[in-house]
mmCIF file of C-alpha atoms in Angstrom:
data_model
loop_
_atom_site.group_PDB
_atom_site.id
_atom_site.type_symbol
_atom_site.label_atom_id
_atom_site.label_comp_id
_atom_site.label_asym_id
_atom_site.label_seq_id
_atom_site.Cartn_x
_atom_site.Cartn_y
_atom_site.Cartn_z
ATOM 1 C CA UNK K 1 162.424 207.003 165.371
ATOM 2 C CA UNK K 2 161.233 203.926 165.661
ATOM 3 C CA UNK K 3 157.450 204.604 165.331
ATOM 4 C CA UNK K 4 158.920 205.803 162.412
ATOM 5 C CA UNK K 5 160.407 202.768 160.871
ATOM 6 C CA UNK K 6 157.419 200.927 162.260
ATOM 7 C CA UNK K 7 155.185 203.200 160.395
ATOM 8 C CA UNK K 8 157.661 202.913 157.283
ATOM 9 C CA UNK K 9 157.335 198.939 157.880
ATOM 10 C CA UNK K 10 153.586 198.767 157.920
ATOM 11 C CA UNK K 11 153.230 201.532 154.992
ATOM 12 C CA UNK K 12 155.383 198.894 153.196
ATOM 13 C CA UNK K 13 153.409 195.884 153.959
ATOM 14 C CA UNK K 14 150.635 197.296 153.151
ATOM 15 C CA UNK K 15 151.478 198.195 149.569
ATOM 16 C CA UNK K 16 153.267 194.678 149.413
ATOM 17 C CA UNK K 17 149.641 193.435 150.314
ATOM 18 C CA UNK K 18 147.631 195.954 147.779
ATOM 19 C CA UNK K 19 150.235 195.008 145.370
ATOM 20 C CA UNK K 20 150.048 191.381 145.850
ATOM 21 C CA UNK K 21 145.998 191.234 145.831
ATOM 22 C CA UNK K 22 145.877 193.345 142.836
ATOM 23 C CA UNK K 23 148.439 191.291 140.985
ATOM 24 C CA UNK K 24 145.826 188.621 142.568
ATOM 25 C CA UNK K 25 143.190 189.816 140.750
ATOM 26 C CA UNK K 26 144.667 190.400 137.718
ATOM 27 C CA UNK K 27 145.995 186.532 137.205
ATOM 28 C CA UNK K 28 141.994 185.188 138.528
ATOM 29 C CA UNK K 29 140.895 187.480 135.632
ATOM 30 C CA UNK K 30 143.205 186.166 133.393
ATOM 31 C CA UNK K 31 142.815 182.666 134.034
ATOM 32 C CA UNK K 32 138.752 182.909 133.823
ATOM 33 C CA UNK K 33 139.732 184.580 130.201
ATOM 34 C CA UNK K 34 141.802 181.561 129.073
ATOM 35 C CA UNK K 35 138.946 179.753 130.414
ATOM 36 C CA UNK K 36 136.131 181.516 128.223
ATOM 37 C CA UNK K 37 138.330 181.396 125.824
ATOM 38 C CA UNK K 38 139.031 177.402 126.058
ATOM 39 C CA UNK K 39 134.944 176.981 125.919
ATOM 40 C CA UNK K 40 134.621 178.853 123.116
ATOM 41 C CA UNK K 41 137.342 177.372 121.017
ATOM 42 C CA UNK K 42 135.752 173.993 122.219
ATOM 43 C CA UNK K 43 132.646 175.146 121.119
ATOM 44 C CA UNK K 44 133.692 176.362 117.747
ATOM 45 C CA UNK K 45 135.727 173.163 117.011
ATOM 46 C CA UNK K 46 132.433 171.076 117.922
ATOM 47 C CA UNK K 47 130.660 173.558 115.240
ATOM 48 C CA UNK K 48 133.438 173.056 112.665
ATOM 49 C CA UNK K 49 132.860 168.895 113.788
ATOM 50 C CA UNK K 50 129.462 169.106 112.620
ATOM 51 C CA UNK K 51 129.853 171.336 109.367
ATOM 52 C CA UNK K 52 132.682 168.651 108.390
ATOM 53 C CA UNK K 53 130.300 165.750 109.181
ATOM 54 C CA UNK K 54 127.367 167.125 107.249
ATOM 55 C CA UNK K 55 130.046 168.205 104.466
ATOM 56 C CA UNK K 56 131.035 164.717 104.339
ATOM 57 C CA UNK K 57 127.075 163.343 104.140
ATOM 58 C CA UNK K 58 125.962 165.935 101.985
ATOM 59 C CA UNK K 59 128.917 164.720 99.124
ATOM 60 C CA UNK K 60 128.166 161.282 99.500
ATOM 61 C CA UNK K 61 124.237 161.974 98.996
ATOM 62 C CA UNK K 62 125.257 163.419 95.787
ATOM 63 C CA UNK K 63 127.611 161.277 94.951
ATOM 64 C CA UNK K 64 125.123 158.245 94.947
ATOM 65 C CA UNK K 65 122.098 160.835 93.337
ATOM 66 C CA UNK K 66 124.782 161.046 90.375
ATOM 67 C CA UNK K 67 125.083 157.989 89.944
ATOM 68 C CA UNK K 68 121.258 157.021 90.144
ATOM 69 C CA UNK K 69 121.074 159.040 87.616
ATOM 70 C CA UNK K 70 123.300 157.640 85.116
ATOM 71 C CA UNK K 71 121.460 154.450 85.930
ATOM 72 C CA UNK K 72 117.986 155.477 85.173
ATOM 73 C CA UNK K 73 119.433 157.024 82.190
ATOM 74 C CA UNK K 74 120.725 154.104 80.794
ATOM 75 C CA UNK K 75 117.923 151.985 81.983
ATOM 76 C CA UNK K 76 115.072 154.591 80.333
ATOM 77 C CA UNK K 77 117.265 154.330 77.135
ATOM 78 C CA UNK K 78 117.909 150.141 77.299
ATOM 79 C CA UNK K 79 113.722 150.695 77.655
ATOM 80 C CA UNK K 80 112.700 152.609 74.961
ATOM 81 C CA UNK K 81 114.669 150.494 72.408
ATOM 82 C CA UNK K 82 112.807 147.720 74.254
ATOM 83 C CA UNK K 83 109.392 149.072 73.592
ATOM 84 C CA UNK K 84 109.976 150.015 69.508
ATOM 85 C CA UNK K 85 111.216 146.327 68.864
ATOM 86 C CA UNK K 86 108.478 144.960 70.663
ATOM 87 C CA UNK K 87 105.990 147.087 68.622
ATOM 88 C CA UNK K 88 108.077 146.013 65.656
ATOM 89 C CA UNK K 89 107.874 142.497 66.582
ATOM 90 C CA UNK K 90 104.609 141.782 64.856
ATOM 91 C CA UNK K 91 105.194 143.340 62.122
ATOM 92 C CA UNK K 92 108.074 140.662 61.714
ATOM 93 C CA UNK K 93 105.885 137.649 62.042
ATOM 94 C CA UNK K 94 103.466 139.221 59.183
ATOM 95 C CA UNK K 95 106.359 139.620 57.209
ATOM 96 C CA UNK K 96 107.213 136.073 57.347
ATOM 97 C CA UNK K 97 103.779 134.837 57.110
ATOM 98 C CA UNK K 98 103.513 136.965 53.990
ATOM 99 C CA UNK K 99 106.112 134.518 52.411
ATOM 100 C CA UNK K 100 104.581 131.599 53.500
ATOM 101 C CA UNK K 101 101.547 132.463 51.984
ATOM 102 C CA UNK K 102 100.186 130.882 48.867
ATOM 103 C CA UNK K 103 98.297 134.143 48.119
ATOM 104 C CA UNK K 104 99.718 137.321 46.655
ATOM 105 C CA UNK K 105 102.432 138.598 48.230
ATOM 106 C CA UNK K 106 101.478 142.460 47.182
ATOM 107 C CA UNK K 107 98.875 141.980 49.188
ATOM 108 C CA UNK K 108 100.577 140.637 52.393
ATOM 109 C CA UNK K 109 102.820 143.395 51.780
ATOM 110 C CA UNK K 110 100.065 146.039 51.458
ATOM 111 C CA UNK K 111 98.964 143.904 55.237
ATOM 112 C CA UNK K 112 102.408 144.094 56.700
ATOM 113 C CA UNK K 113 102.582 147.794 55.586
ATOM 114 C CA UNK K 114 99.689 149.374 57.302
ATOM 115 C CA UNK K 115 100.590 147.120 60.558
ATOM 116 C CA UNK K 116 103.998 148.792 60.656
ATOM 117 C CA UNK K 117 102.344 151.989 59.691
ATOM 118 C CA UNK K 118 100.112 151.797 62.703
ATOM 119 C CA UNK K 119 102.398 150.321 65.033
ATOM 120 C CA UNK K 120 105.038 153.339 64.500
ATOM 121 C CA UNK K 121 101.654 156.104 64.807
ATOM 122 C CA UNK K 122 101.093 154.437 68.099
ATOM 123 C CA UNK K 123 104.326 154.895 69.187
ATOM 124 C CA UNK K 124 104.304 158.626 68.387
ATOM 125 C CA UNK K 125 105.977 158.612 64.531
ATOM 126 C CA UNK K 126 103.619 160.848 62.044
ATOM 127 C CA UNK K 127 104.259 161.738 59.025
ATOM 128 C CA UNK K 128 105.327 165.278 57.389
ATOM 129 C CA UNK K 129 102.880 166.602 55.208
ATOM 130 C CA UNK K 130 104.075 166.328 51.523
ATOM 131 C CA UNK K 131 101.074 165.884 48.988
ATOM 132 C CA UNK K 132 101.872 167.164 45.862
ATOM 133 C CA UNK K 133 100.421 170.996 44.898
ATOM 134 C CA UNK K 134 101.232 172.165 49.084
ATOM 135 C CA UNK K 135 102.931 174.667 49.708
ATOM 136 C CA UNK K 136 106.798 174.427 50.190
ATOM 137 C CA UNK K 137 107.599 174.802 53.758
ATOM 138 C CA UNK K 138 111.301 174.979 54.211
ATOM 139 C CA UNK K 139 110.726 173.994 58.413
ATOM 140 C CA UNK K 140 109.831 170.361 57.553
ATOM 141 C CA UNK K 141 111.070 169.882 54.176
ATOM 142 C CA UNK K 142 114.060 169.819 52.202
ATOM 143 C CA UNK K 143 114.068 171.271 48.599
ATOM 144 C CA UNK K 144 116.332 168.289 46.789
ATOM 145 C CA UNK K 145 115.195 170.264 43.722
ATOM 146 C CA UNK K 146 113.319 172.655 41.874
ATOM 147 C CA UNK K 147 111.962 171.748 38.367
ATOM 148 C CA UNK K 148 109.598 174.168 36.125
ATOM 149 C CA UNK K 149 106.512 173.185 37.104
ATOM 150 C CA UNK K 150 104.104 176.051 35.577
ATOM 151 C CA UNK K 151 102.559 178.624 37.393
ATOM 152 C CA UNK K 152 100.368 176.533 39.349
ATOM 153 C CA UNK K 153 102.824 174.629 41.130
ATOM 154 C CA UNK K 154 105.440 177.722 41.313
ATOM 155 C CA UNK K 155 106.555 177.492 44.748
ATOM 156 C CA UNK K 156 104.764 174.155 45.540
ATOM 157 C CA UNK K 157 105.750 170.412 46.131
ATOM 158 C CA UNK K 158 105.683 168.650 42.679
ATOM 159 C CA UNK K 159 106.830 165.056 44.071
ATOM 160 C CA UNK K 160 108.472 163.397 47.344
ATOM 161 C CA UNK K 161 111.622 161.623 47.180
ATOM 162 C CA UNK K 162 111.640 160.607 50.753
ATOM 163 C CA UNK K 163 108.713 160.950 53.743
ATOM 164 C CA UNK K 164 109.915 162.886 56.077
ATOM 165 C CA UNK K 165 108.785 162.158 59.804
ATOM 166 C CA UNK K 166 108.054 163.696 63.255
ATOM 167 C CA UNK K 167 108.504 161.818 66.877
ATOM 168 C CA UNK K 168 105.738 163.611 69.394
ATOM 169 C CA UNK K 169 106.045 167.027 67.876
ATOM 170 C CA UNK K 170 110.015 166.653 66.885
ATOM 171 C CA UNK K 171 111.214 166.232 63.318
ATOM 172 C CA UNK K 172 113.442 163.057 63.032
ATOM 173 C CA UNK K 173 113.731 163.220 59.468
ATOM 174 C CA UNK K 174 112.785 166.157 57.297
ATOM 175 C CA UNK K 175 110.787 164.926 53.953
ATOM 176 C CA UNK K 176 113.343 165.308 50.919
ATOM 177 C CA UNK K 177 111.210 167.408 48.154
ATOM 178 C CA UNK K 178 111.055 168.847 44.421
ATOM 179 C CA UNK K 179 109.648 171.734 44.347
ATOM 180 C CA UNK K 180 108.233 173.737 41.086
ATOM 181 C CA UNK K 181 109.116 176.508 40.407
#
């Protein structure tokens, strides 16, 4: 009987010492999970660290872009009204000396006139086509009104009551007709 309870003893140790190893086991393999799991949660939080960071650089790139912007903006605009009164500038001075001058002032005018005329060409300002006898054309001009004008002039410009103008290829100002009709 007592192999018995020896054999009963050791049968029982032994599962006590399967149990334990296996129980062993399980908690390494649990701790190398946590582990794995640590690294990658430290790995993902270093990824979200640099999407944040670049996030961060990326807004203030823009946010300085945006505002270059408005400043070239309002520099290109402070420049072109620069560049008209300095081509306008001349024109001034003739002007004045056309007062000052003993000769006749039609004349200066006539002077000051074609300088302005040419000063404004150069800067891109043409004129819209309005000589009397063309053809209406409702995409520059502006019929103020239309006046019997015989058959001739049905449908054509019969005088201009006010240029009308184009800035490189854009109409500023459309030219203010009668037309016959």
């Amino acid at each position: 009987m007592e192999n018995e309870k020896k054999d009963i003893h050791n049968d029982a140790q032994e599962e006590i010492t399967t149990a334990t190893h296996e129980q062993n086991m399980a908690t390494e393999q649990l701790l190398e999970d946590i582990i794995t799991e640590n690294e990658e949660t430290a790995a993902l939080q270093e990824q979200i660290d640099v999407l944040k960071d670049k996030y961060v650089r990326l807004m203030a790139e823009f946010d300085n872009f945006r505002k270059r912007v408005i400043k070239e903006k309002a520099d290109i605009i402070a420049t072109a009204s620069k560049d008209t009164m300095t081509a306008l500038l001349p024109v001034l001075d003739d002007f004045e000396r056309a007062q000052k001058s003993e000769g006749t002032f039609s004349e200066g005018i006539q002077l000051v006139y074609h300088k302005l005329h040419t000063s404004l060409r150069n800067l891109g300002l043409r004129p819209i086509n309005t000589a009397t006898g063309t053809p209406f054309d409702a995409e520059y001009q502006e019929a103020i009104t239309e006046i019997a004008a015989g058959e001739e002039l049905s449908g054509k410009i019969v005088d201009t009551i006010e240029q009308g103008y184009t800035l490189n290829d854009k109409i500023i100002r459309f030219a203010k007709v009668v037309v016959g009709k």
